[in-house]
Amino acid sequence: MLNYRHLHYFWSVAKSGGITRASERLHLTPQTLSGQLSQFEQQLGTPLFRRTGRRMELTESGQLAMAYAEEIFQVGAELEEMLRRRPEERLLPFRVGIADAVPKTIAHRLLSPALRLPEPVRLICREDRLDRLLAELAIHRLDMVLADRPIPANMDVKGHSHPLGQCGVAFLAEPTLAEKLAGTFPANLNDAPLLIPGEDSALRTPLLRWLERQNIRPRIVGEFDDSALMKAFGHTGCGVFPAPAASVGEVERQHGTVSLGQTSDIQERFFAISVERFLTHPAVVAVSEGARRGLFVAEQPSDKAPRPAF
């Protein structure tokens, strides 16, 4: 059985950067701590540190052990905090990874049902690239990942992609810029300054293909991995930007923009990725059911322009 005291010693040395500093924090002599580390390495059958002079660097096995140790002691700290609270104050942790490409308005609306459960949850959100979030999910640091695509086929991650819904794409612009764009949608996108998602976004390729099919040639003036940053630039009039049709109203209110039109020929899809084939975490179930009850509404199959808003 794993010696958790030895694991704590290892974790402390790795965090402190050396035996001397760690021994001071642990109130042990350096000799004692060094001996305990040697016993731990012998028990595991692999070296955890590479000693170069006074420096100690983690080996490949040490890096793997450190990743698990961080998770173990984080969970232990949460358990201690939870047990110290009164029963009515205890909150169920709900750790969610949000891929950069997922619009924040959509993420908020998808996660809101989890905060209305009879049993209160403590929502912990992490935002990053999808591949990094899936790595965190694989070692159970996250309960769920919100993404704009299922698990990529080239990723060796054991998980399941649960569809939450899909919607068309709208194009929005700051009102002054919108007034300068001549014609009706989608012709008004021709030669317009356009902001597009970065290469990690599932929307990028379908968007560019749709523009090509429509024989529309905008001027691409910016590419963004982060959807919120793209909207911030759009808010200042730097260019037209795409957004999920299901969130048009919120984007217009939050960023002071107007819709130029929308199409259902491009579909943005959203997924809850978990290690479970069948959802059991109550907050994940709430997210899935909330999405199905009406976040993504049926749309007209053809392109359409909104009524003038300026």
Short mmCIF file of C-alpha atoms in Angstrom, two decimals:
data_model
loop_
_atom_site.label_atom_id
_atom_site.label_comp_id
_atom_site.label_asym_id
_atom_site.label_seq_id
_atom_site.Cartn_x
_atom_site.Cartn_y
_atom_site.Cartn_z
CA MET A 1 0.00 0.00 0.00
CA LEU A 2 1.23 3.50 -0.84
CA ASN A 3 2.92 5.28 2.08
CA TYR A 4 1.14 8.64 2.10
CA ARG A 5 3.57 10.14 4.61
CA HIS A 6 6.40 9.41 2.18
CA LEU A 7 4.26 10.84 -0.63
CA HIS A 8 3.84 14.03 1.40
CA TYR A 9 7.59 14.23 1.95
CA PHE A 10 8.18 13.82 -1.78
CA TRP A 11 5.55 16.47 -2.59
CA SER A 12 7.06 18.91 -0.10
CA VAL A 13 10.58 18.50 -1.52
CA ALA A 14 9.28 18.98 -5.09
CA LYS A 15 7.30 22.08 -4.07
CA SER A 16 10.18 23.55 -2.05
CA GLY A 17 12.83 22.90 -4.68
CA GLY A 18 15.18 20.98 -2.42
CA ILE A 19 15.64 18.91 0.71
CA THR A 20 17.00 21.72 2.92
CA ARG A 21 13.99 24.02 2.50
CA ALA A 22 11.52 21.15 2.77
CA SER A 23 13.16 19.82 5.92
CA GLU A 24 12.75 23.24 7.59
CA ARG A 25 9.04 23.29 6.78
CA LEU A 26 8.55 19.69 7.88
CA HIS A 27 10.68 20.12 11.04
CA LEU A 28 12.93 17.23 10.05
CA THR A 29 16.67 17.02 9.60
CA PRO A 30 17.86 16.93 5.98
CA GLN A 31 19.39 13.51 6.64
CA THR A 32 16.09 12.09 7.91
CA LEU A 33 14.15 13.54 4.99
CA SER A 34 16.69 12.24 2.46
CA GLY A 35 16.46 8.77 3.99
CA GLN A 36 12.64 8.81 3.82
CA LEU A 37 12.79 9.82 0.14
CA SER A 38 15.19 6.97 -0.62
CA GLN A 39 12.82 4.50 1.06
CA PHE A 40 9.93 5.87 -0.98
CA GLU A 41 11.86 5.49 -4.25
CA GLN A 42 12.82 1.94 -3.29
CA GLN A 43 9.20 1.11 -2.52
CA LEU A 44 8.09 2.44 -5.92
CA GLY A 45 11.02 0.86 -7.74
CA THR A 46 11.90 4.01 -9.67
CA PRO A 47 13.87 7.22 -9.02
CA LEU A 48 11.74 10.33 -8.55
CA PHE A 49 14.52 12.89 -8.50
CA ARG A 50 17.61 13.45 -10.60
CA ARG A 51 20.32 14.95 -8.39
CA THR A 52 22.68 17.36 -10.16
CA GLY A 53 24.95 18.89 -7.52
CA ARG A 54 22.70 20.65 -5.02
CA ARG A 55 19.79 20.78 -7.44
CA MET A 56 17.06 18.16 -7.53
CA GLU A 57 15.06 17.76 -10.72
CA LEU A 58 12.03 15.55 -11.17
CA THR A 59 12.49 12.52 -13.38
CA GLU A 60 9.74 11.47 -15.78
CA SER A 61 8.38 9.19 -13.04
CA GLY A 62 8.69 12.05 -10.57
CA GLN A 63 6.64 14.36 -12.79
CA LEU A 64 3.91 11.72 -13.03
CA ALA A 65 3.98 11.18 -9.25
CA MET A 66 3.85 14.95 -8.70
CA ALA A 67 0.72 15.31 -10.84
CA TYR A 68 -1.07 12.67 -8.77
CA ALA A 69 0.29 14.06 -5.49
CA GLU A 70 -1.06 17.53 -6.32
CA GLU A 71 -4.50 16.05 -6.94
CA ILE A 72 -4.42 13.88 -3.81
CA PHE A 73 -3.47 16.70 -1.47
CA GLN A 74 -5.88 19.13 -3.12
CA VAL A 75 -8.72 16.67 -2.57
CA GLY A 76 -7.48 16.10 0.99
CA ALA A 77 -7.58 19.84 1.70
CA GLU A 78 -11.11 20.05 0.29
CA LEU A 79 -12.18 17.09 2.45
CA GLU A 80 -10.75 18.73 5.57
CA GLU A 81 -12.50 22.00 4.76
CA MET A 82 -15.77 20.18 4.04
CA LEU A 83 -15.73 18.21 7.29
CA ARG A 84 -15.08 21.32 9.34
CA ARG A 85 -18.29 22.89 8.07
CA ARG A 86 -21.68 22.21 9.49
CA PRO A 87 -23.77 19.77 7.40
CA GLU A 88 -26.03 22.54 6.08
CA GLU A 89 -22.95 24.51 4.87
CA ARG A 90 -21.34 21.69 2.89
CA LEU A 91 -21.34 22.21 -0.87
CA LEU A 92 -20.86 19.57 -3.54
CA PRO A 93 -17.78 20.50 -5.65
CA PHE A 94 -18.49 20.82 -9.38
CA ARG A 95 -15.25 21.26 -11.33
CA VAL A 96 -15.80 22.34 -14.93
CA GLY A 97 -13.29 22.93 -17.70
CA ILE A 98 -14.41 25.40 -20.36
CA ALA A 99 -12.62 25.28 -23.71
CA ASP A 100 -11.40 28.68 -24.93
CA ALA A 101 -13.55 28.43 -28.05
CA VAL A 102 -16.83 28.10 -26.11
CA PRO A 103 -18.56 31.52 -25.91
CA LYS A 104 -18.87 32.71 -22.31
CA THR A 105 -22.57 33.55 -22.72
CA ILE A 106 -23.26 29.96 -23.79
CA ALA A 107 -21.12 28.55 -20.96
CA HIS A 108 -23.00 30.67 -18.42
CA ARG A 109 -26.40 29.59 -19.67
CA LEU A 110 -25.37 25.93 -19.79
CA LEU A 111 -23.98 25.96 -16.24
CA SER A 112 -26.74 28.02 -14.61
CA PRO A 113 -29.06 25.03 -13.94
CA ALA A 114 -26.32 23.45 -11.79
CA LEU A 115 -26.53 26.41 -9.42
CA ARG A 116 -30.26 25.94 -8.93
CA LEU A 117 -30.11 22.37 -7.65
CA PRO A 118 -31.80 21.56 -4.31
CA GLU A 119 -28.40 20.43 -3.05
CA PRO A 120 -26.11 23.49 -3.44
CA VAL A 121 -22.90 23.07 -5.42
CA ARG A 122 -19.61 24.89 -5.37
CA LEU A 123 -18.86 25.74 -9.01
CA ILE A 124 -15.14 25.72 -9.89
CA CYS A 125 -14.42 26.80 -13.47
CA ARG A 126 -11.15 26.37 -15.36
CA GLU A 127 -10.61 27.82 -18.84
CA ASP A 128 -7.94 26.48 -21.19
CA ARG A 129 -7.26 24.71 -24.47
CA LEU A 130 -9.38 21.61 -25.01
CA ASP A 131 -6.42 19.19 -25.05
CA ARG A 132 -5.17 20.43 -21.67
CA LEU A 133 -8.63 20.26 -20.13
CA LEU A 134 -9.11 16.68 -21.36
CA ALA A 135 -5.82 15.75 -19.71
CA GLU A 136 -7.15 17.19 -16.44
CA LEU A 137 -10.42 15.28 -16.91
CA ALA A 138 -8.53 12.02 -17.46
CA ILE A 139 -6.94 12.23 -13.99
CA HIS A 140 -10.25 13.28 -12.41
CA ARG A 141 -9.29 16.87 -11.69
CA LEU A 142 -12.44 17.92 -13.55
CA ASP A 143 -15.98 16.53 -13.44
CA MET A 144 -16.88 17.81 -16.91
CA VAL A 145 -15.48 19.72 -19.87
CA LEU A 146 -17.62 22.05 -21.98
CA ALA A 147 -16.42 21.99 -25.59
CA ASP A 148 -17.46 22.93 -29.11
CA ARG A 149 -16.50 19.47 -30.42
CA PRO A 150 -16.44 15.86 -29.22
CA ILE A 151 -13.21 14.29 -28.01
CA PRO A 152 -10.77 14.45 -30.97
CA ALA A 153 -10.10 11.03 -32.48
CA ASN A 154 -6.32 11.51 -32.21
CA MET A 155 -6.42 11.99 -28.42
CA ASP A 156 -5.85 8.96 -26.23
CA VAL A 157 -8.36 10.02 -23.56
CA LYS A 158 -10.96 7.71 -22.07
CA GLY A 159 -14.11 9.76 -21.96
CA HIS A 160 -17.54 10.23 -23.47
CA SER A 161 -18.92 13.17 -25.44
CA HIS A 162 -22.54 14.00 -24.57
CA PRO A 163 -24.24 16.33 -27.13
CA LEU A 164 -25.92 19.32 -25.50
CA GLY A 165 -27.35 20.97 -28.59
CA GLN A 166 -26.56 23.05 -31.64
CA CYS A 167 -27.56 26.33 -33.24
CA GLY A 168 -26.86 28.50 -36.26
CA VAL A 169 -24.36 31.35 -36.44
CA ALA A 170 -25.05 35.07 -36.34
CA PHE A 171 -22.76 37.91 -37.45
CA LEU A 172 -22.58 41.02 -35.29
CA ALA A 173 -20.87 44.39 -35.47
CA GLU A 174 -20.58 47.67 -33.60
CA PRO A 175 -23.45 49.96 -34.82
CA THR A 176 -21.24 52.53 -36.57
CA LEU A 177 -19.46 49.82 -38.51
CA ALA A 178 -22.78 48.10 -39.28
CA GLU A 179 -24.12 51.30 -40.89
CA LYS A 180 -21.17 51.37 -43.29
CA LEU A 181 -21.78 47.86 -44.62
CA ALA A 182 -23.88 48.05 -47.77
CA GLY A 183 -26.41 45.51 -48.99
CA THR A 184 -28.44 42.79 -47.34
CA PHE A 185 -27.13 39.77 -45.49
CA PRO A 186 -24.98 37.91 -46.39
CA ALA A 187 -23.78 40.21 -49.20
CA ASN A 188 -23.02 42.90 -46.61
CA LEU A 189 -20.11 40.77 -45.39
CA ASN A 190 -18.29 41.17 -48.70
CA ASP A 191 -15.11 43.22 -48.17
CA ALA A 192 -16.12 43.78 -44.51
CA PRO A 193 -13.45 43.54 -41.81
CA LEU A 194 -13.97 40.15 -40.19
CA LEU A 195 -12.78 38.63 -36.92
CA ILE A 196 -12.66 34.84 -36.92
CA PRO A 197 -12.02 32.07 -34.36
CA GLY A 198 -8.54 30.57 -34.07
CA GLU A 199 -7.44 27.17 -35.30
CA ASP A 200 -8.58 25.40 -32.12
CA SER A 201 -12.20 26.34 -32.77
CA ALA A 202 -14.52 23.84 -34.46
CA LEU A 203 -16.34 26.80 -36.06
CA ARG A 204 -13.39 28.12 -38.05
CA THR A 205 -13.34 25.66 -40.99
CA PRO A 206 -17.15 25.54 -41.57
CA LEU A 207 -17.24 29.34 -41.39
CA LEU A 208 -14.53 29.81 -44.03
CA ARG A 209 -16.12 27.17 -46.28
CA TRP A 210 -19.52 28.87 -46.01
CA LEU A 211 -18.03 32.23 -47.01
CA GLU A 212 -16.39 30.55 -50.01
CA ARG A 213 -19.66 28.91 -51.08
CA GLN A 214 -21.43 32.26 -50.82
CA ASN A 215 -18.68 33.83 -52.95
CA ILE A 216 -18.08 36.34 -50.16
CA ARG A 217 -14.59 37.69 -49.59
CA PRO A 218 -14.29 39.62 -46.34
CA ARG A 219 -11.03 41.10 -45.07
CA ILE A 220 -9.90 38.91 -42.18
CA VAL A 221 -8.33 41.37 -39.75
CA GLY A 222 -8.02 39.19 -36.64
CA GLU A 223 -7.96 35.59 -35.38
CA PHE A 224 -8.71 34.71 -31.75
CA ASP A 225 -8.49 31.50 -29.72
CA ASP A 226 -10.53 33.16 -26.96
CA SER A 227 -14.12 33.93 -27.99
CA ALA A 228 -14.46 36.64 -25.31
CA LEU A 229 -11.42 38.50 -26.63
CA MET A 230 -12.83 38.34 -30.16
CA LYS A 231 -16.06 39.95 -28.94
CA ALA A 232 -14.11 42.63 -27.06
CA PHE A 233 -12.40 43.64 -30.31
CA GLY A 234 -15.73 43.51 -32.13
CA HIS A 235 -17.24 45.80 -29.48
CA THR A 236 -14.71 48.51 -30.37
CA GLY A 237 -15.57 48.36 -34.07
CA CYS A 238 -12.50 46.44 -35.25
CA GLY A 239 -14.59 44.05 -37.29
CA VAL A 240 -17.64 41.85 -37.73
CA PHE A 241 -17.57 38.70 -35.61
CA PRO A 242 -19.56 35.44 -35.48
CA ALA A 243 -21.51 34.25 -32.43
CA PRO A 244 -23.98 31.45 -31.71
CA ALA A 245 -27.47 32.41 -32.84
CA ALA A 246 -28.80 31.19 -29.47
CA SER A 247 -26.91 33.99 -27.69
CA VAL A 248 -27.50 36.95 -30.04
CA GLY A 249 -29.65 38.93 -27.60
CA GLU A 250 -27.14 38.60 -24.76
CA VAL A 251 -24.18 39.49 -26.98
CA GLU A 252 -25.98 42.58 -28.28
CA ARG A 253 -26.75 43.77 -24.74
CA GLN A 254 -23.35 43.00 -23.26
CA HIS A 255 -21.21 44.33 -26.11
CA GLY A 256 -23.38 47.08 -27.57
CA THR A 257 -23.44 45.40 -30.99
CA VAL A 258 -26.16 44.70 -33.56
CA SER A 259 -26.86 41.60 -35.63
CA LEU A 260 -26.23 41.82 -39.37
CA GLY A 261 -27.89 38.48 -40.02
CA GLN A 262 -27.61 34.80 -39.28
CA THR A 263 -27.46 31.46 -41.06
CA SER A 264 -28.37 27.92 -40.13
CA ASP A 265 -26.06 26.56 -42.84
CA ILE A 266 -23.28 26.74 -40.24
CA GLN A 267 -24.02 24.92 -37.02
CA GLU A 268 -22.18 25.40 -33.74
CA ARG A 269 -22.36 22.27 -31.59
CA PHE A 270 -21.69 21.98 -27.88
CA PHE A 271 -20.76 18.96 -25.79
CA ALA A 272 -20.40 17.94 -22.17
CA ILE A 273 -17.40 15.63 -22.01
CA SER A 274 -17.10 13.37 -18.98
CA VAL A 275 -15.44 10.10 -17.98
CA GLU A 276 -18.92 8.64 -17.48
CA ARG A 277 -20.81 6.86 -20.24
CA PHE A 278 -24.03 7.53 -18.32
CA LEU A 279 -24.20 10.84 -16.46
CA THR A 280 -24.49 10.50 -12.68
CA HIS A 281 -23.04 13.68 -11.16
CA PRO A 282 -26.17 15.72 -10.30
CA ALA A 283 -24.70 18.97 -11.62
CA VAL A 284 -23.68 17.40 -14.94
CA VAL A 285 -27.17 15.91 -15.27
CA ALA A 286 -28.67 19.37 -14.60
CA VAL A 287 -26.50 20.92 -17.31
CA SER A 288 -27.53 18.26 -19.84
CA GLU A 289 -31.24 18.47 -19.03
CA GLY A 290 -31.20 22.28 -18.98
CA ALA A 291 -29.68 22.40 -22.47
CA ARG A 292 -32.30 20.01 -23.84
CA ARG A 293 -35.20 21.94 -22.32
CA GLY A 294 -34.76 25.01 -24.46
CA LEU A 295 -31.35 26.69 -24.68
CA PHE A 296 -31.02 25.75 -28.35
CA VAL A 297 -34.22 26.52 -30.26
CA ALA A 298 -35.22 25.38 -33.73
CA GLU A 299 -34.25 27.84 -36.48
CA GLN A 300 -35.30 28.60 -40.02
CA PRO A 301 -33.22 26.64 -42.57
CA SER A 302 -32.34 29.64 -44.75
CA ASP A 303 -30.10 32.68 -44.27
CA LYS A 304 -31.89 35.67 -42.84
CA ALA A 305 -31.19 39.27 -41.96
CA PRO A 306 -32.63 40.99 -38.89
CA ARG A 307 -34.74 44.05 -38.87
CA PRO A 308 -32.58 47.20 -38.91
CA ALA A 309 -31.52 48.13 -35.36
CA PHE A 310 -29.90 51.49 -36.18
#
